Coordinates of C-alpha atoms in Angstrom, one line a residue:
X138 CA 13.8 4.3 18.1
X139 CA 11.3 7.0 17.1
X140 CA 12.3 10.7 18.0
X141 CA 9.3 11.7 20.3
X142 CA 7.0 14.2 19.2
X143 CA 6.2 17.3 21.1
X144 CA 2.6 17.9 21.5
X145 CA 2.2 20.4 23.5
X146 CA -1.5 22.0 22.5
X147 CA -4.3 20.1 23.6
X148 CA -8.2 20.4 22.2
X149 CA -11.1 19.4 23.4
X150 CA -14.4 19.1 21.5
X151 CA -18.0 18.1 23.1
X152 CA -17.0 14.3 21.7
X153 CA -13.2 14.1 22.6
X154 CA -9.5 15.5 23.3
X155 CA -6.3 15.5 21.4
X156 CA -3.3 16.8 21.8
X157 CA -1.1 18.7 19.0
X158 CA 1.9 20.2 18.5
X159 CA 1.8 23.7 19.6
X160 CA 2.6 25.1 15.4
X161 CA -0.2 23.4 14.1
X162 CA -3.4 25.9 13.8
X163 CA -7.0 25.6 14.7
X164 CA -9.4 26.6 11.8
X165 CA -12.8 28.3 12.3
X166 CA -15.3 26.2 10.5
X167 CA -19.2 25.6 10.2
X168 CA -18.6 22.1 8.4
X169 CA -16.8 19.7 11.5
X170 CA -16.6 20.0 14.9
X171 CA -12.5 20.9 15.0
X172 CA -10.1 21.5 12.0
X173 CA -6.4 21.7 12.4
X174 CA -3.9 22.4 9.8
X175 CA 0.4 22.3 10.5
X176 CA 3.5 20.6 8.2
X177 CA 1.1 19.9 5.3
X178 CA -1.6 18.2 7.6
X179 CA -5.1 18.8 7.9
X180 CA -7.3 17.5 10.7
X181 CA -10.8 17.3 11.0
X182 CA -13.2 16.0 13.4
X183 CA -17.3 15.3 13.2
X184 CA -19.6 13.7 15.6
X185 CA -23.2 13.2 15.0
X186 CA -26.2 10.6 17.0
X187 CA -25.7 7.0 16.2
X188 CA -26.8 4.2 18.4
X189 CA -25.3 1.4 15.8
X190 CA -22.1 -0.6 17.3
X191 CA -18.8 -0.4 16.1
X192 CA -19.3 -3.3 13.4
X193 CA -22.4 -1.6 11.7
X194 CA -20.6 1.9 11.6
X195 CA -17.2 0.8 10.4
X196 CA -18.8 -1.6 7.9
X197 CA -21.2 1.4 6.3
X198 CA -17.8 3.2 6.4
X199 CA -15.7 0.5 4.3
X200 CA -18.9 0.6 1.7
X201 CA -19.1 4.4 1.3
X202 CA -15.6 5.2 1.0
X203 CA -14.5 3.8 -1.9
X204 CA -17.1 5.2 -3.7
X205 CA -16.8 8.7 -2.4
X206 CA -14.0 9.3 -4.5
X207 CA -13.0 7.3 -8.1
X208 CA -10.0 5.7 -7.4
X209 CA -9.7 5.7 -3.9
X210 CA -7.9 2.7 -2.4
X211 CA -8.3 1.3 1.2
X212 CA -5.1 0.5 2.4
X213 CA -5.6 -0.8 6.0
X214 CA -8.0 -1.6 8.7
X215 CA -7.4 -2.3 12.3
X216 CA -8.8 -2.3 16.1
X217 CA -7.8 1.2 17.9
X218 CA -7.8 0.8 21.6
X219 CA -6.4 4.2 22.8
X220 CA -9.9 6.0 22.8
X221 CA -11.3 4.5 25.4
X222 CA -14.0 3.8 23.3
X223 CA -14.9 0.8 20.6
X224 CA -13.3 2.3 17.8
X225 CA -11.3 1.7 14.0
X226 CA -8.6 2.8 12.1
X227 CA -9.4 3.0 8.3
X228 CA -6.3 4.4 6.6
X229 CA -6.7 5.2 2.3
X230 CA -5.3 6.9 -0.2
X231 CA -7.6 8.7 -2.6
X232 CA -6.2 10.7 -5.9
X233 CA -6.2 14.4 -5.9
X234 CA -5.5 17.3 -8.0
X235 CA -2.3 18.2 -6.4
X236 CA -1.3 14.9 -6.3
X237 CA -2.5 11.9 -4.3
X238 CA -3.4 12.4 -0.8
X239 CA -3.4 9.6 2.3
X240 CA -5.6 9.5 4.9
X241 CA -5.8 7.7 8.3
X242 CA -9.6 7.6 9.3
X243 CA -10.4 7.0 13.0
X244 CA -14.0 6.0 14.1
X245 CA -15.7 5.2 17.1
X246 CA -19.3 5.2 18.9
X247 CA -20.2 5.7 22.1
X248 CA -23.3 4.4 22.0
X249 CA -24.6 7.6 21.7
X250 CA -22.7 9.0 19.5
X251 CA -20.3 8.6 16.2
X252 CA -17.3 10.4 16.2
X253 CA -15.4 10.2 12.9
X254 CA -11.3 11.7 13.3
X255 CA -9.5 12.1 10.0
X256 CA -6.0 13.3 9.2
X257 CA -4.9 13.4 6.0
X258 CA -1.6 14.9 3.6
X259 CA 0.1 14.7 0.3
X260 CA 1.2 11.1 0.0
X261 CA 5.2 12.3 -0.9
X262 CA 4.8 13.3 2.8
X263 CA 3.6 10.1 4.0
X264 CA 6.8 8.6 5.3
X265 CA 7.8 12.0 6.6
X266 CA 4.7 13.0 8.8
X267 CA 3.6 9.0 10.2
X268 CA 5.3 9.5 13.6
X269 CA 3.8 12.9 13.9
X270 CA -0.1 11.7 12.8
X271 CA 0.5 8.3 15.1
X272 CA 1.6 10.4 17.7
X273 CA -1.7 12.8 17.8
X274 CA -4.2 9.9 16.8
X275 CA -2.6 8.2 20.2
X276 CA -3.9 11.3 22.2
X277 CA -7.3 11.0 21.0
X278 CA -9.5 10.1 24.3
X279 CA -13.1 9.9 23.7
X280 CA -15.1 12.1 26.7
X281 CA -18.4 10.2 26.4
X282 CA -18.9 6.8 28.3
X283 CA -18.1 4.0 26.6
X284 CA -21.1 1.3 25.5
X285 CA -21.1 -1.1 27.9
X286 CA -22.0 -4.1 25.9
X287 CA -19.0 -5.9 24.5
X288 CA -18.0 -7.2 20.5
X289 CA -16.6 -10.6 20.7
X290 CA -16.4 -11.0 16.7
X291 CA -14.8 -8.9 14.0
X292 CA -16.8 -7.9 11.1
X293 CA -16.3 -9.2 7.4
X294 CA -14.1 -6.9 5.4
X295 CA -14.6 -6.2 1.8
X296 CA -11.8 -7.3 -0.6
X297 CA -9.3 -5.2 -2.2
X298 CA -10.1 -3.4 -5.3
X299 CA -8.1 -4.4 -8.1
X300 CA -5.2 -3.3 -9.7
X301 CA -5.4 -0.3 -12.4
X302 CA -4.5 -1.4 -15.5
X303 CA -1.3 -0.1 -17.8
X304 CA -2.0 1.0 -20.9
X305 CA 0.8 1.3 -23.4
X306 CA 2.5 -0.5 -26.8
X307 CA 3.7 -4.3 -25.8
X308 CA 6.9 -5.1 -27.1
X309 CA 8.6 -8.7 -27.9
X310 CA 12.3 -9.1 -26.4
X311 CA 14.0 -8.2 -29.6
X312 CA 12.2 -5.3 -29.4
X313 CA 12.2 -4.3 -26.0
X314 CA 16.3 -4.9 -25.9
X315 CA 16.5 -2.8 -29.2
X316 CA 14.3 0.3 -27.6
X317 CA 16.7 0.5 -24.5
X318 CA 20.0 0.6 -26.6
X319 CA 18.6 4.0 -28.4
X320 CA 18.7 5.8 -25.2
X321 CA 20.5 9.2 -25.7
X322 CA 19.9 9.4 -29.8
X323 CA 17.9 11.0 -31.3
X324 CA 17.9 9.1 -35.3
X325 CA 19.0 5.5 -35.8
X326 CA 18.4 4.9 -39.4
X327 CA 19.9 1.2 -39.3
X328 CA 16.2 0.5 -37.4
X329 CA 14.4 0.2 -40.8
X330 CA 16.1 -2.9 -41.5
X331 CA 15.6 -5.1 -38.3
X332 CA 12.2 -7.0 -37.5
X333 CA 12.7 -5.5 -34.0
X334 CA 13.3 -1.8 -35.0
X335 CA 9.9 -2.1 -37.8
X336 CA 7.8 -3.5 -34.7
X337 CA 9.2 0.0 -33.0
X338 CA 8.0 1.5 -36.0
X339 CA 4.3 0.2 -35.7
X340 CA 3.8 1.0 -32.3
X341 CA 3.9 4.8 -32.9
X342 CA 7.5 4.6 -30.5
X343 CA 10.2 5.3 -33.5
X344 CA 9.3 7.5 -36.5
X345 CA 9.3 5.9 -40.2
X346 CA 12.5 7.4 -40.9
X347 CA 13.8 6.1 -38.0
X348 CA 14.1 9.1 -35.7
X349 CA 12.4 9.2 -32.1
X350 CA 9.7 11.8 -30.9
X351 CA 10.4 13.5 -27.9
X352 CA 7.6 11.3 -26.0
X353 CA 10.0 8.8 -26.4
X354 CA 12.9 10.6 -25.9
X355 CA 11.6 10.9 -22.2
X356 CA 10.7 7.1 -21.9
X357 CA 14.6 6.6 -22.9
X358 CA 15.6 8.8 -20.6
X359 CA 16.2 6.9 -17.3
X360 CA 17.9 4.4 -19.6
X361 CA 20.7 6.6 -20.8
X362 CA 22.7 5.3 -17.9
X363 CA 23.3 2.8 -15.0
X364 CA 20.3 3.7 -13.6
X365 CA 18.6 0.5 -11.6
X366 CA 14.9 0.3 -11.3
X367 CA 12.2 -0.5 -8.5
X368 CA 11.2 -4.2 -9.4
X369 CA 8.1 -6.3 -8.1
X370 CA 8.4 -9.9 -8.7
X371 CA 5.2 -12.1 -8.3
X372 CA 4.3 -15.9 -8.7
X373 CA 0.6 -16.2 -8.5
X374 CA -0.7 -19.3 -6.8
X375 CA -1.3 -21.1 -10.3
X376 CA 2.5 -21.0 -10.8
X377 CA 2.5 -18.3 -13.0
X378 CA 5.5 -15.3 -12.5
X379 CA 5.1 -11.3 -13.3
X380 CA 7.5 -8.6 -13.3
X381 CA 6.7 -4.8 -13.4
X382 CA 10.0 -2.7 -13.4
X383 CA 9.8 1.2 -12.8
X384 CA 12.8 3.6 -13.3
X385 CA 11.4 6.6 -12.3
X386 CA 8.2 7.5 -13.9
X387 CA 9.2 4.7 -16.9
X388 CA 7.5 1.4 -16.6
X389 CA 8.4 -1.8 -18.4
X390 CA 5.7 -4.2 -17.2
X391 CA 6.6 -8.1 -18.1
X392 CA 9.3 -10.5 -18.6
X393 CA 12.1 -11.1 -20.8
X394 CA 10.5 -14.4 -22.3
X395 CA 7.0 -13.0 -22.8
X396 CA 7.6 -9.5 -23.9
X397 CA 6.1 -6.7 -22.2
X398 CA 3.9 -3.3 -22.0
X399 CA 6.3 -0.3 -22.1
X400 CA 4.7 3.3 -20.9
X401 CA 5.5 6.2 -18.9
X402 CA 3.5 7.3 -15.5
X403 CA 4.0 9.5 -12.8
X404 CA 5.4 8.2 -9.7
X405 CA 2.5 7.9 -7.5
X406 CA 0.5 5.8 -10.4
X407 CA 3.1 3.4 -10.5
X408 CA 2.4 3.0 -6.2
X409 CA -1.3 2.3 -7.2
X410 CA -0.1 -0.1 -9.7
X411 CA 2.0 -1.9 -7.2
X412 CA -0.4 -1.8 -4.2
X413 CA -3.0 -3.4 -6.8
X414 CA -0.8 -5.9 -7.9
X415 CA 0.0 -6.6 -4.0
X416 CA -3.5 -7.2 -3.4
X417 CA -3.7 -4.8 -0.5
X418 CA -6.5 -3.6 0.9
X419 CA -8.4 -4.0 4.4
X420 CA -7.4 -6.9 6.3
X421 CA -7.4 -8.2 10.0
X422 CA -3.8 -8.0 11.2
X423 CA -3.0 -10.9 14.6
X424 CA 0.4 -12.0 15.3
X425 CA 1.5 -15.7 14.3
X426 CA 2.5 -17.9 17.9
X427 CA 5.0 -19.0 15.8
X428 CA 8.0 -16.5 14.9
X429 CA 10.1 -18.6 12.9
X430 CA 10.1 -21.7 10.2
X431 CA 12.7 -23.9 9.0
X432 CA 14.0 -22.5 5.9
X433 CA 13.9 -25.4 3.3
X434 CA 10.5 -25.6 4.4
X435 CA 9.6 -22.3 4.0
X436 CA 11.9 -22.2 1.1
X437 CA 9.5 -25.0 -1.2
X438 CA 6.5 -22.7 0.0
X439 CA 7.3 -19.5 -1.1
X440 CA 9.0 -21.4 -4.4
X441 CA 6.1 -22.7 -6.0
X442 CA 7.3 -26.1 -5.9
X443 CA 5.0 -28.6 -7.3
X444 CA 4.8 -30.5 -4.2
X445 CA 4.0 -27.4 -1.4
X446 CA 4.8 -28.9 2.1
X447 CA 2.3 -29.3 4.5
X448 CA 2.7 -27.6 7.4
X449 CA 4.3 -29.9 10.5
X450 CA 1.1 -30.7 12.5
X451 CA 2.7 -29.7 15.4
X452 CA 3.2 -26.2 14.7
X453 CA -0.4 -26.6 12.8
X454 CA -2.0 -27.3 16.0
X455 CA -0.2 -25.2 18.4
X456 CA -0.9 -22.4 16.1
X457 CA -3.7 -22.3 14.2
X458 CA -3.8 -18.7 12.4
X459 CA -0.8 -19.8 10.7
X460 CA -2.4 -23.1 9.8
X461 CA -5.0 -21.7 8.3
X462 CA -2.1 -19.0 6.4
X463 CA -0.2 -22.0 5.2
X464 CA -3.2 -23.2 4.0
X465 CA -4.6 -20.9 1.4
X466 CA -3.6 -19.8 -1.9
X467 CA -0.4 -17.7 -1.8
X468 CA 1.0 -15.2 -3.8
X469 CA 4.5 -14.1 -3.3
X470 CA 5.9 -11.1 -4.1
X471 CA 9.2 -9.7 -3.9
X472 CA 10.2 -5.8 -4.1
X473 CA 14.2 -4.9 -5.0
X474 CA 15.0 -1.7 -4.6
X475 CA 18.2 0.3 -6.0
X476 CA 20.9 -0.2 -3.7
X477 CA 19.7 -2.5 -1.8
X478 CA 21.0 -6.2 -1.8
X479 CA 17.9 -8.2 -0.7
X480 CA 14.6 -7.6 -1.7
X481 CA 11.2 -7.3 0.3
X482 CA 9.2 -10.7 0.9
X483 CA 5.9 -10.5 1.3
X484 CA 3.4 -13.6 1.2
X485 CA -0.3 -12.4 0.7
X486 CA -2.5 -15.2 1.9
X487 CA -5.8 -15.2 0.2
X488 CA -8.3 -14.4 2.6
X489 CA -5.8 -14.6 5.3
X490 CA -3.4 -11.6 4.7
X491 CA -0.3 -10.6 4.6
X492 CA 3.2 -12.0 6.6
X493 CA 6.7 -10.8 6.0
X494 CA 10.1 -13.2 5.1
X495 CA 12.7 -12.1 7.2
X496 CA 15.8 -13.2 7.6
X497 CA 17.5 -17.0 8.0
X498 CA 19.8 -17.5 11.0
X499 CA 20.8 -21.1 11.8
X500 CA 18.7 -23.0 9.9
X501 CA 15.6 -20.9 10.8
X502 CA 13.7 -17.9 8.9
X503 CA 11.4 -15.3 10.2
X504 CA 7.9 -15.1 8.8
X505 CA 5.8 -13.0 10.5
X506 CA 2.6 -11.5 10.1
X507 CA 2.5 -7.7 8.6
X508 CA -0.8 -5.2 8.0
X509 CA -1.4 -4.2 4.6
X510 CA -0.5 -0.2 5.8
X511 CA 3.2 -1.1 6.2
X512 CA 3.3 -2.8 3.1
X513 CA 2.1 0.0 1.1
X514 CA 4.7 1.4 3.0
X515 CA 7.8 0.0 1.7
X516 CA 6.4 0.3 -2.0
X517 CA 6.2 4.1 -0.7
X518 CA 9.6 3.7 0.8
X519 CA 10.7 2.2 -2.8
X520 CA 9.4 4.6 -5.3
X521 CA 9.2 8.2 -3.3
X522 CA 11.7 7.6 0.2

């Protein structure tokens, strides 16, 4: 259970209240209606006249955001209810000089009015502040009367941007195998005379004479030890499988058969890899009816087996938002985490989603749906918790 959150100030703007904890401090400021800065936060709210609905606002949000800053990634979209007032929660992450930053973007219109409420900090804080943020964004209360007229359909999102790309020399196995037993020397001389230690050679990674620059020095690093990495694990709908392994800020994307790319990147690149390779972006987030599957049946699904199961058309027709799930190309992706014995399932449905794989009791396994937010999340909670 989450500690509650004392939030004892409340503020109150022409457009809306809030409340806030009593050490956070209330900036004076031309630009926004109310700023509010406390525990590496920064609040800000503006209102201006719009008569559009909730659809047309949030949609001209989704187009303008991503290109307000290069690189910035939409994490999550969702229905608010607690303004009182037709509103959206647009959360993103957007790179920043200090380090990447996430935000948690709520809009809503009055029909008078849009009001737009963001709260945003250093993404290594992410996990640490959520209560806190979810906490204030639940005290938000709009102050105008809500439009009267009601939305009975969600708008179209846009899809996900893609993955950034990793640059970097791609090895063979020999090659790769040979590179991770020189971690912790500095010369290996022996190198020259092995096809795996002259494709080292060519890639710039071992010097002709068989020594290491320091760049790779630090790529070796992590591997001068037991050291286990973060690994996501994909199969793509058309059967093929992906691996991209990260100890610390060294990345070894590919698999032992194929060969792989072998680079170094901070931390927080390697979570816009991941979220990328995820497919996460905005999506509509409704519970399944259904909590749980039989496991051998959801077992061949999540496989790849030649011969994916239909769904049982009972379930299908008592529960058609997981019909239409089961239905559509899958991509399954599992996160393993140091320390941890099972990884993190996650099933993104194209155009449907995401749902979780829980865990199998009797016979039975949970599968449940899950919003794109949480899993950024756990690839947060892998690489920087």
């Amino acid at each position: 259970m989450a500690v509650p959150v004392p939030l004892g100030t409340e503020d109150r703007t022409a457009r809306l209240t809030l409340r806030r904890p009593d050490a956070w401090r209330r900036e004076d400021t031309a630009q926004a209606d109310l700023r509010v800065t406390g525990d590496d936060v920064v609040l800000t709210v503006r209102s201006r006249p719009s008569d559009r609905t909730i659809a047309e606002e949030h949609t001209s949000l989704l187009e303008r955001l991503p290109g307000s800053v290069e690189g910035l990634r939409l994490i999550g979209s969702d229905p608010w209810t607690a303004t009182g007032a037709p509103a959206r929660l647009v959360e993103y992450v957007r790179p920043d000089e200090g380090g990447d930053v996430v935000g948690a973007h709520l809009l809503y219109v009055t029909g008078r009015h849009r009001v737009d409420l963001t709260v945003e900090r250093p993404l290594a804080r992410m996990l640490a502040t959520d209560d806190l943020v979810f906490a204030v964004l639940d005290t938000v209360r709009a102050t105008e009367p809500a439009p009267s007229r009601v939305q009975r359909e969600l708008e179209d999102l846009p899809v996900a941007a893609p993955a950034p790309t990793i640059d970097g020399p791609h090895l063979g196995p020999d090659a790769l195998t040979t590179l991770r037993s020189l971690a912790g020397r500095r010369w290996n001389p022996a190198l020259l005379r092995t096809p795996a230690g002259r494709e080292l050679i060519e890639t710039g990674l071992v010097g002709r004479l068989g020594t290491l620059p320091e760049s790779t020095q630090t790529l070796l690093e992590p591997w001068d030890g037991d050291a286990q990495p973060v690994t996501l694990e994909q199969r793509q709908p058309d059967g093929r499988t992906t691996r991209l392994q990260a100890w610390s800020e060294t990345v070894v994307d590919g698999t032992d058969e194929a060969g792989a790319v072998v680079t170094g990147l901070p931390v927080e690149r390697v979570v816009a890899v991941m979220a990328g390779r995820l497919g996460i972006g905005p999506a509509w987030t409704f519970p399944f009816r259904t909590g749980s599957l039989r496991a051998d049946l959801l077992g061949r699904r999540t496989g790849g087996a030649e011969d994916a199961p239909d769904l049982p058309a009972a379930i299908a027709e008592a529960d058609p938002r997981l019909a239409r799930f089961w239905a559509a190309p899958w991509t399954v992706s599992s996160l393993r985490r140091p320390g941890k014995p099972n990884p993190i399932v996650v099933v993104h449905a194209e155009g449907q989603g995401f749902a979780r794989v829980g865990r199998t009791e009797a016979g039975e396994t949970v599968f449940s749906t899950d919003s794109p937010a949480n899993v950024y999340r756990s690839v947060v909670r892998a690489l920087l918790g």
